[in-house]
PDB file of C-alpha atoms in Angstrom:
ATOM      1  CA  MET A 772      26.813  11.478  18.434  1.00 40.00           C
ATOM      2  CA  ALA A 773      28.754   9.782  15.635  1.00 40.00           C
ATOM      3  CA  GLY A 774      27.222  10.005  12.158  1.00 40.00           C
ATOM      4  CA  ASP A 775      26.533   6.282  11.798  1.00 40.00           C
ATOM      5  CA  SER A 776      24.801   6.109  15.191  1.00 38.00           C
ATOM      6  CA  ARG A 777      22.738   9.183  14.303  1.00 36.00           C
ATOM      7  CA  SER A 778      21.570   7.517  11.102  1.00 40.00           C
ATOM      8  CA  LEU A 779      20.646   4.322  12.926  1.00 38.00           C
ATOM      9  CA  LEU A 780      18.791   6.291  15.588  1.00 36.00           C
ATOM     10  CA  ASP A 781      16.814   8.184  12.944  1.00 40.00           C
ATOM     11  CA  PHE A 782      16.115   4.893  11.216  1.00 40.00           C
ATOM     12  CA  ALA A 783      14.976   3.028  14.334  1.00 40.00           C
ATOM     13  CA  LEU A 784      12.888   5.750  15.951  1.00 37.00           C
ATOM     14  CA  ALA A 785      11.468   7.767  13.083  1.00 41.00           C
ATOM     15  CA  GLY A 786      11.585   5.420  10.142  1.00 42.00           C
ATOM     16  CA  ARG A 787      13.094   8.267   8.091  1.00 42.00           C
ATOM     17  CA  PRO A 788      16.858   8.163   8.393  1.00 42.00           C
ATOM     18  CA  ARG A 789      19.240  10.830   7.261  1.00 39.00           C
ATOM     19  CA  MET A 790      20.234   9.588   3.819  1.00 42.00           C
ATOM     20  CA  PRO A 791      23.789   9.990   2.560  1.00 44.00           C
ATOM     21  CA  ARG A 792      24.112  12.646  -0.135  1.00 43.00           C
ATOM     22  CA  GLU A 793      25.161  10.132  -2.771  1.00 43.00           C
ATOM     23  CA  SER A 794      22.080   8.009  -2.039  1.00 44.00           C
ATOM     24  CA  THR A 795      19.791  11.005  -2.411  1.00 42.00           C
ATOM     25  CA  GLU A 796      21.328  11.909  -5.745  1.00 48.00           C
ATOM     26  CA  THR A 797      21.307   8.423  -7.226  1.00 52.00           C
ATOM     27  CA  GLY A 798      17.951   7.300  -5.824  1.00 53.00           C
ATOM     28  CA  GLN A 799      19.563   4.073  -4.574  1.00 55.00           C
ATOM     29  CA  PRO A 800      18.902   2.709  -1.064  1.00 52.00           C
ATOM     30  CA  PRO A 801      21.595   3.893   1.359  1.00 51.00           C
ATOM     31  CA  ARG A 802      24.288   1.529   2.566  1.00 51.00           C
ATOM     32  CA  TRP A 803      24.344   1.467   6.332  1.00 43.00           C
ATOM     33  CA  PRO A 804      27.620   1.333   8.263  1.00 45.00           C
ATOM     34  CA  TYR A 805      28.548  -1.903   9.980  1.00 39.00           C
ATOM     35  CA  PRO A 806      27.185  -1.630  13.525  1.00 44.00           C
ATOM     36  CA  GLY A 807      30.309  -3.065  15.116  1.00 44.00           C
ATOM     37  CA  ARG A 808      30.205  -4.428  18.631  1.00 46.00           C
ATOM     38  CA  SER A 809      28.621  -1.468  20.392  1.00 55.00           C
ATOM     39  CA  PRO A 810      25.605  -2.645  22.454  1.00 53.00           C
ATOM     40  CA  VAL A 811      23.782   0.602  21.669  1.00 49.00           C
ATOM     41  CA  ARG A 812      24.275   0.132  17.959  1.00 50.00           C
ATOM     42  CA  MET A 813      23.174  -3.482  18.142  1.00 48.00           C
ATOM     43  CA  MET A 814      20.025  -2.527  20.075  1.00 47.00           C
ATOM     44  CA  LEU A 815      19.180   0.127  17.505  1.00 43.00           C
ATOM     45  CA  LEU A 816      19.725  -2.295  14.664  1.00 42.00           C
ATOM     46  CA  LEU A 817      17.545  -4.957  16.313  1.00 43.00           C
ATOM     47  CA  ALA A 818      14.831  -2.364  16.966  1.00 43.00           C
ATOM     48  CA  THR A 819      14.964  -1.369  13.315  1.00 44.00           C
ATOM     49  CA  ILE A 820      14.632  -4.953  12.115  1.00 42.00           C
ATOM     50  CA  GLY A 821      11.787  -5.576  14.546  1.00 44.00           C
ATOM     51  CA  SER A 822       9.897  -2.524  13.373  1.00 44.00           C
ATOM     52  CA  PHE A 823       9.531  -4.077   9.930  1.00 49.00           C
ATOM     53  CA  GLY A 824       7.090  -6.525  11.509  1.00 54.00           C
ATOM     54  CA  CYS A 825       4.673  -3.770  12.494  1.00 79.00           C
ATOM     55  CA  ALA A 826       1.637  -3.085  10.351  1.00 86.00           C
ATOM     56  CA  ALA A 827      -0.500   0.023  10.120  1.00 93.00           C
ATOM     57  CA  ALA A 828      -3.866  -0.181  11.852  1.00 95.00           C
ATOM     58  CA  PRO A 829      -7.052   0.419   9.838  1.00 96.00           C
ATOM     59  CA  ARG A 830      -7.518   4.099   9.025  1.00 97.00           C
ATOM     60  CA  LEU A 831     -10.456   5.913   7.447  1.00 98.00           C
ATOM     61  CA  VAL A 832      -9.614   7.382   4.033  1.00 98.00           C
ATOM     62  CA  ASP A 833     -12.972   8.849   3.045  1.00 98.00           C
ATOM     63  CA  SER A 834     -16.624   8.706   4.093  1.00 98.00           C
ATOM     64  CA  ASN A 835     -20.051  10.140   3.347  1.00 98.00           C
ATOM     65  CA  SER A 836     -22.432  10.373   6.273  1.00 96.00           C
ATOM     66  CA  VAL A 837     -25.411  10.842   3.957  1.00 97.00           C
ATOM     67  CA  THR A 838     -24.957   7.776   1.758  1.00 97.00           C
ATOM     68  CA  GLY A 839     -23.089   5.627   4.267  1.00 97.00           C
ATOM     69  CA  PHE A 840     -20.090   5.151   2.001  1.00 98.00           C
ATOM     70  CA  ALA A 841     -16.734   4.678   3.736  1.00 98.00           C
ATOM     71  CA  LEU A 842     -13.267   3.604   2.642  1.00 98.00           C
ATOM     72  CA  TYR A 843     -10.503   2.291   4.894  1.00 98.00           C
ATOM     73  CA  ARG A 844      -6.823   1.456   4.355  1.00 98.00           C
ATOM     74  CA  SER A 845      -4.770  -0.894   6.501  1.00 97.00           C
ATOM     75  CA  GLY A 846      -1.788  -3.122   6.885  1.00 97.00           C
ATOM     76  CA  GLN A 847      -2.128  -6.835   7.540  1.00 96.00           C
ATOM     77  CA  LEU A 848      -5.188  -7.321   9.715  1.00 94.00           C
ATOM     78  CA  SER A 849      -5.188  -9.031  13.074  1.00 93.00           C
ATOM     79  CA  GLY A 850      -8.253 -10.967  14.104  1.00 92.00           C
ATOM     80  CA  ALA A 851      -9.337  -8.093  16.333  1.00 93.00           C
ATOM     81  CA  GLU A 852      -8.891  -5.546  13.543  1.00 95.00           C
ATOM     82  CA  LEU A 853     -10.885  -7.668  11.125  1.00 94.00           C
ATOM     83  CA  THR A 854     -13.660  -7.928  13.707  1.00 93.00           C
ATOM     84  CA  GLN A 855     -13.479  -4.157  14.172  1.00 94.00           C
ATOM     85  CA  LEU A 856     -13.876  -3.474  10.455  1.00 95.00           C
ATOM     86  CA  CYS A 857     -16.714  -5.967  10.290  1.00 94.00           C
ATOM     87  CA  GLY A 858     -18.414  -4.215  13.198  1.00 94.00           C
ATOM     88  CA  GLN A 859     -18.114  -0.913  11.357  1.00 95.00           C
ATOM     89  CA  GLY A 860     -20.004  -2.418   8.444  1.00 96.00           C
ATOM     90  CA  VAL A 861     -17.184  -3.044   5.961  1.00 97.00           C
ATOM     91  CA  GLU A 862     -18.508  -5.396   3.290  1.00 96.00           C
ATOM     92  CA  GLU A 863     -15.651  -5.809   0.808  1.00 98.00           C
ATOM     93  CA  LEU A 864     -11.872  -5.965   1.013  1.00 98.00           C
ATOM     94  CA  LEU A 865      -9.031  -5.765  -1.507  1.00 98.00           C
ATOM     95  CA  VAL A 866      -5.837  -7.582  -0.478  1.00 98.00           C
ATOM     96  CA  LEU A 867      -2.797  -6.135  -2.241  1.00 98.00           C
ATOM     97  CA  ASP A 868      -0.185  -8.595  -0.941  1.00 97.00           C
ATOM     98  CA  GLY A 869      -1.868 -11.812  -2.090  1.00 96.00           C
ATOM     99  CA  GLY A 870      -2.110 -13.138   1.455  1.00 95.00           C
ATOM    100  CA  ALA A 871      -5.873 -13.481   1.867  1.00 96.00           C
ATOM    101  CA  ILE A 872      -6.090 -17.245   1.465  1.00 94.00           C
ATOM    102  CA  ASN A 873      -4.155 -17.952   4.642  1.00 90.00           C
ATOM    103  CA  ARG A 874      -5.599 -15.029   6.601  1.00 92.00           C
ATOM    104  CA  GLU A 875      -8.895 -13.328   5.774  1.00 94.00           C
ATOM    105  CA  CYS A 876     -10.368 -16.265   3.885  1.00 94.00           C
ATOM    106  CA  ARG A 877      -9.889 -18.400   6.994  1.00 92.00           C
ATOM    107  CA  MET A 878     -10.799 -15.763   9.572  1.00 92.00           C
ATOM    108  CA  LEU A 879     -13.960 -14.707   7.765  1.00 89.00           C
ATOM    109  CA  ARG A 880     -15.713 -17.973   8.491  1.00 84.00           C
ATOM    110  CA  GLU A 881     -15.704 -17.333  12.220  1.00 87.00           C
ATOM    111  CA  GLN A 882     -15.262 -13.587  12.607  1.00 87.00           C
ATOM    112  CA  CYS A 883     -16.978 -11.878   9.705  1.00 90.00           C
ATOM    113  CA  PRO A 884     -18.859 -14.189   7.322  1.00 89.00           C
ATOM    114  CA  GLY A 885     -20.544 -11.223   5.625  1.00 89.00           C
ATOM    115  CA  LEU A 886     -17.251  -9.748   4.368  1.00 94.00           C
ATOM    116  CA  ARG A 887     -16.059 -10.641   0.862  1.00 96.00           C
ATOM    117  CA  VAL A 888     -12.503 -10.480  -0.429  1.00 97.00           C
ATOM    118  CA  ARG A 889     -12.833  -8.999  -3.919  1.00 98.00           C
ATOM    119  CA  TYR A 890      -9.152  -9.034  -4.892  1.00 98.00           C
ATOM    120  CA  ASN A 891      -6.193 -11.086  -3.735  1.00 98.00           C
ATOM    121  CA  PHE A 892      -2.958 -10.507  -5.625  1.00 97.00           C
ATOM    122  CA  ALA A 893       0.614  -9.639  -4.672  1.00 97.00           C
ATOM    123  CA  GLN A 894       1.216  -6.271  -6.274  1.00 97.00           C
ATOM    124  CA  ASN A 895       4.784  -4.983  -6.455  1.00 96.00           C
ATOM    125  CA  GLU A 896       5.296  -1.506  -5.042  1.00 95.00           C
ATOM    126  CA  LYS A 897       8.413  -1.127  -7.195  1.00 94.00           C
ATOM    127  CA  GLN A 898       6.357  -1.501 -10.369  1.00 96.00           C
ATOM    128  CA  PRO A 899       3.412   0.681 -11.437  1.00 97.00           C
ATOM    129  CA  VAL A 900      -0.126  -0.587 -11.056  1.00 97.00           C
ATOM    130  CA  SER A 901      -1.741  -1.582 -14.338  1.00 97.00           C
ATOM    131  CA  GLN A 902      -4.388   0.252 -16.310  1.00 98.00           C
ATOM    132  CA  GLU A 903      -6.638  -2.769 -15.826  1.00 98.00           C
ATOM    133  CA  PHE A 904      -6.330  -2.618 -12.040  1.00 98.00           C
ATOM    134  CA  LEU A 905      -7.097   1.098 -12.043  1.00 98.00           C
ATOM    135  CA  GLY A 906     -10.198   0.464 -14.147  1.00 98.00           C
ATOM    136  CA  ALA A 907     -11.396  -2.261 -11.785  1.00 98.00           C
ATOM    137  CA  PHE A 908     -10.686  -0.076  -8.756  1.00 98.00           C
ATOM    138  CA  ASP A 909     -12.582   2.882 -10.228  1.00 98.00           C
ATOM    139  CA  GLN A 910     -15.580   0.656 -10.940  1.00 98.00           C
ATOM    140  CA  TRP A 911     -15.448  -0.795  -7.417  1.00 98.00           C
ATOM    141  CA  ILE A 912     -15.330   2.654  -5.820  1.00 98.00           C
ATOM    142  CA  GLU A 913     -18.065   4.103  -8.011  1.00 98.00           C
ATOM    143  CA  GLU A 914     -20.371   1.190  -7.234  1.00 98.00           C
ATOM    144  CA  GLY A 915     -19.567   1.495  -3.542  1.00 98.00           C
ATOM    145  CA  LYS A 916     -20.345   5.200  -3.559  1.00 98.00           C
ATOM    146  CA  ALA A 917     -23.605   4.704  -5.467  1.00 98.00           C
ATOM    147  CA  GLU A 918     -24.768   1.944  -3.121  1.00 97.00           C
ATOM    148  CA  GLY A 919     -23.425   3.447   0.107  1.00 98.00           C
ATOM    149  CA  ARG A 920     -21.176   0.503   0.918  1.00 98.00           C
ATOM    150  CA  LYS A 921     -18.196   0.406   3.257  1.00 98.00           C
ATOM    151  CA  LEU A 922     -15.001  -0.828   1.644  1.00 98.00           C
ATOM    152  CA  ALA A 923     -11.394  -1.458   2.625  1.00 98.00           C
ATOM    153  CA  TYR A 924      -8.038  -2.405   1.160  1.00 98.00           C
ATOM    154  CA  ARG A 925      -4.818  -3.558   2.733  1.00 98.00           C
ATOM    155  CA  CYS A 926      -1.266  -4.562   1.916  1.00 97.00           C
ATOM    156  CA  ARG A 927       1.339  -6.186   4.142  1.00 95.00           C
ATOM    157  CA  ARG A 928       2.319  -3.213   6.288  1.00 94.00           C
ATOM    158  CA  GLY A 929      -0.061  -0.553   5.038  1.00 96.00           C
ATOM    159  CA  TRP A 930       2.598   1.949   3.987  1.00 96.00           C
ATOM    160  CA  HIS A 931       3.683   1.416   0.389  1.00 96.00           C
ATOM    161  CA  ARG A 932       1.134  -0.391  -1.786  1.00 98.00           C
ATOM    162  CA  ALA A 933      -1.750   0.883   0.336  1.00 98.00           C
ATOM    163  CA  GLY A 934      -0.154   4.333   0.389  1.00 98.00           C
ATOM    164  CA  ARG A 935       0.169   4.410  -3.387  1.00 98.00           C
ATOM    165  CA  LEU A 936      -3.476   3.373  -3.829  1.00 98.00           C
ATOM    166  CA  THR A 937      -4.592   5.977  -1.288  1.00 98.00           C
ATOM    167  CA  ALA A 938      -2.704   8.642  -3.227  1.00 98.00           C
ATOM    168  CA  TYR A 939      -4.477   7.570  -6.415  1.00 98.00           C
ATOM    169  CA  TYR A 940      -7.858   7.616  -4.673  1.00 98.00           C
ATOM    170  CA  GLN A 941      -7.262  11.102  -3.286  1.00 98.00           C
ATOM    171  CA  ILE A 942      -6.322  12.449  -6.714  1.00 98.00           C
ATOM    172  CA  ARG A 943      -9.080  10.627  -8.588  1.00 98.00           C
ATOM    173  CA  PHE A 944     -11.998  10.941  -6.170  1.00 98.00           C
ATOM    174  CA  MET A 945     -11.137  13.672  -3.653  1.00 98.00           C
ATOM    175  CA  GLY A 946      -9.622  16.301  -5.919  1.00 97.00           C
ATOM    176  CA  ALA A 947      -6.223  16.316  -4.223  1.00 98.00           C
ATOM    177  CA  SER A 948      -3.234  17.614  -6.114  1.00 98.00           C
ATOM    178  CA  VAL A 949      -0.429  15.225  -6.936  1.00 98.00           C
ATOM    179  CA  GLN A 950       1.838  16.916  -4.395  1.00 98.00           C
ATOM    180  CA  GLU A 951      -0.829  16.762  -1.685  1.00 98.00           C
ATOM    181  CA  ALA A 952      -1.281  13.041  -2.345  1.00 98.00           C
ATOM    182  CA  ILE A 953       2.473  12.425  -2.246  1.00 98.00           C
ATOM    183  CA  ASP A 954       2.835  14.414   0.985  1.00 97.00           C
ATOM    184  CA  GLU A 955       0.063  12.355   2.592  1.00 97.00           C
ATOM    185  CA  MET A 956       1.608   9.095   1.399  1.00 97.00           C
ATOM    186  CA  GLN A 957       4.976  10.077   2.821  1.00 96.00           C
ATOM    187  CA  ALA A 958       3.507  11.294   6.112  1.00 96.00           C
ATOM    188  CA  ARG A 959       1.492   8.130   6.720  1.00 93.00           C
ATOM    189  CA  GLY A 960       4.182   5.706   5.577  1.00 93.00           C
ATOM    190  CA  ARG A 961       7.398   4.443   7.067  1.00 92.00           C
ATOM    191  CA  PHE A 962      10.707   3.536   5.458  1.00 91.00           C
ATOM    192  CA  MET A 963       9.534   5.415   2.393  1.00 94.00           C
ATOM    193  CA  TRP A 964      13.145   6.241   1.496  1.00 93.00           C
ATOM    194  CA  TRP A 965      13.560   2.586   0.536  1.00 93.00           C
ATOM    195  CA  TYR A 966      11.007   2.975  -2.282  1.00 95.00           C
ATOM    196  CA  PRO A 967      12.091   6.013  -4.323  1.00 96.00           C
ATOM    197  CA  ARG A 968       9.906   4.876  -7.235  1.00 96.00           C
ATOM    198  CA  LEU A 969       6.667   5.581  -5.380  1.00 97.00           C
ATOM    199  CA  ASP A 970       6.669   9.363  -5.797  1.00 97.00           C
ATOM    200  CA  PRO A 971       7.151   9.271  -9.597  1.00 97.00           C
ATOM    201  CA  GLN A 972       4.524   6.520  -9.798  1.00 98.00           C
ATOM    202  CA  VAL A 973       2.042   8.831  -8.068  1.00 98.00           C
ATOM    203  CA  GLU A 974       3.031  11.619 -10.447  1.00 98.00           C
ATOM    204  CA  ALA A 975       2.254   9.251 -13.328  1.00 98.00           C
ATOM    205  CA  LEU A 976      -1.090   8.387 -11.714  1.00 98.00           C
ATOM    206  CA  GLY A 977      -1.885  12.083 -11.585  1.00 98.00           C
ATOM    207  CA  GLU A 978      -1.233  12.316 -15.315  1.00 98.00           C
ATOM    208  CA  TRP A 979      -3.447   9.263 -15.815  1.00 98.00           C
ATOM    209  CA  VAL A 980      -6.304  10.920 -13.930  1.00 98.00           C
ATOM    210  CA  ALA A 981      -5.820  14.122 -15.923  1.00 98.00           C
ATOM    211  CA  ARG A 982      -5.745  12.051 -19.138  1.00 97.00           C
ATOM    212  CA  GLU A 983      -2.357  13.458 -20.005  1.00 97.00           C
ATOM    213  CA  THR A 984       0.422  11.592 -21.752  1.00 96.00           C
ATOM    214  CA  CYS A 985       2.522   9.877 -19.117  1.00 96.00           C
ATOM    215  CA  SER A 986       5.967  11.437 -19.034  1.00 93.00           C
ATOM    216  CA  GLY A 987       7.697   8.987 -16.717  1.00 89.00           C
ATOM    217  CA  GLY A 988       8.253   5.968 -18.932  1.00 89.00           C
ATOM    218  CA  ALA A 989       7.206   2.352 -18.515  1.00 91.00           C
ATOM    219  CA  GLU A 990       8.892   2.015 -15.128  1.00 95.00           C
ATOM    220  CA  PHE A 991       6.468   4.546 -13.628  1.00 97.00           C
ATOM    221  CA  CYS A 992       3.434   4.722 -15.942  1.00 97.00           C
ATOM    222  CA  PRO A 993       0.400   2.393 -15.759  1.00 97.00           C
ATOM    223  CA  GLN A 994       0.696  -0.283 -18.449  1.00 96.00           C
ATOM    224  CA  HIS A 995      -1.741  -2.604 -20.226  1.00 96.00           C
ATOM    225  CA  VAL A 996      -1.640  -6.199 -18.985  1.00 96.00           C
ATOM    226  CA  ASP A 997      -3.659  -9.361 -19.343  1.00 97.00           C
ATOM    227  CA  PRO A 998      -6.172  -8.860 -16.505  1.00 97.00           C
ATOM    228  CA  THR A 999      -6.154 -12.544 -15.585  1.00 96.00           C
ATOM    229  CA  SER A1000      -2.405 -12.351 -14.974  1.00 95.00           C
ATOM    230  CA  GLU A1001      -2.893 -10.174 -11.911  1.00 95.00           C
ATOM    231  CA  GLY A1002      -5.960 -11.524 -10.181  1.00 95.00           C
ATOM    232  CA  LEU A1003      -8.702  -9.863 -12.229  1.00 97.00           C
ATOM    233  CA  GLN A1004     -11.439 -11.504 -14.228  1.00 97.00           C
ATOM    234  CA  ALA A1005     -11.180 -11.704 -18.008  1.00 97.00           C
ATOM    235  CA  ASP A1006     -13.384  -8.618 -18.383  1.00 96.00           C
ATOM    236  CA  GLY A1007     -11.053  -6.638 -16.108  1.00 96.00           C
ATOM    237  CA  SER A1008     -13.314  -6.538 -13.054  1.00 97.00           C
ATOM    238  CA  PHE A1009     -12.620  -7.786  -9.537  1.00 98.00           C
ATOM    239  CA  PRO A1010     -13.764 -11.343  -8.742  1.00 97.00           C
ATOM    240  CA  LEU A1011     -16.987 -11.553  -6.776  1.00 96.00           C
ATOM    241  CA  ASP A1012     -15.263 -13.769  -4.212  1.00 95.00           C
ATOM    242  CA  ALA A1013     -11.479 -14.132  -4.315  1.00 95.00           C
ATOM    243  CA  CYS A1014     -11.609 -16.666  -1.478  1.00 93.00           C
ATOM    244  CA  SER A1015     -13.510 -19.165  -3.580  1.00 87.00           C
ATOM    245  CA  GLY A1016     -11.354 -21.897  -5.112  1.00 63.00           C
ATOM    246  CA  GLN A1017      -8.157 -19.896  -5.419  1.00 49.00           C
ATOM    247  CA  SER A1018      -4.682 -20.239  -3.978  1.00 41.00           C
ATOM    248  CA  GLY A1019      -2.663 -17.446  -2.414  1.00 41.00           C
ATOM    249  CA  SER A1020       0.353 -15.685  -3.874  1.00 42.00           C
ATOM    250  CA  GLU A1021       1.591 -13.990  -0.734  1.00 39.00           C
ATOM    251  CA  VAL A1022       4.851 -12.111  -1.049  1.00 37.00           C
ATOM    252  CA  ALA A1023       6.910 -11.279   2.040  1.00 35.00           C
ATOM    253  CA  ARG A1024       7.219  -7.500   1.911  1.00 37.00           C
TER     254      ARG A1024
END
């Protein structure tokens, strides 16, 4: 099979294409060859584009059968998936793509009125999460563990922002090594080659957990921000109800 068709086939079926050598060395997204007029190439390209619309289903990250604590990650939730999480006892949700106002906040009224959205902000997977967000997340998890609550978080497709947060959780609360967390993030995600900044961000998060000086620079290391500028309360905590009186900031990723 020709090299360009092989790359498109890898891309469409596995989500992990064979990257050109120069792309691997520079860390830049690869430039795909023009598909031409071949029907096979066009079908592969259309399948690739269509696959971007898929979202990861809810998946259990961690649980404690004694206390009842559980943590789930997900991509954008369908009505059935939201009902499923509600049926499993999930009480609080973080929305990492800012899209809760037009989705969960509306669906909750009919499908799961007991679920609260605690965070609704469009994080950028190409930029590191802030120190303030990490502090709020740690507090949220520690309270959930102490009270035996079931929690969840989601982004648009469940691969990049949710994968990065899962990696942080595994390092911070499950004792995983940085490499183990990165391997898990890569294994669970798709199109990860398009986000070469994620691995060094997780490495920086590992240094943050270990209280070591971050060696990656501002483009990878957690930074201080004004908490109100990214959906947190002035004291740096998550809102009690992000669906109350707020507008969405959904970003199409």
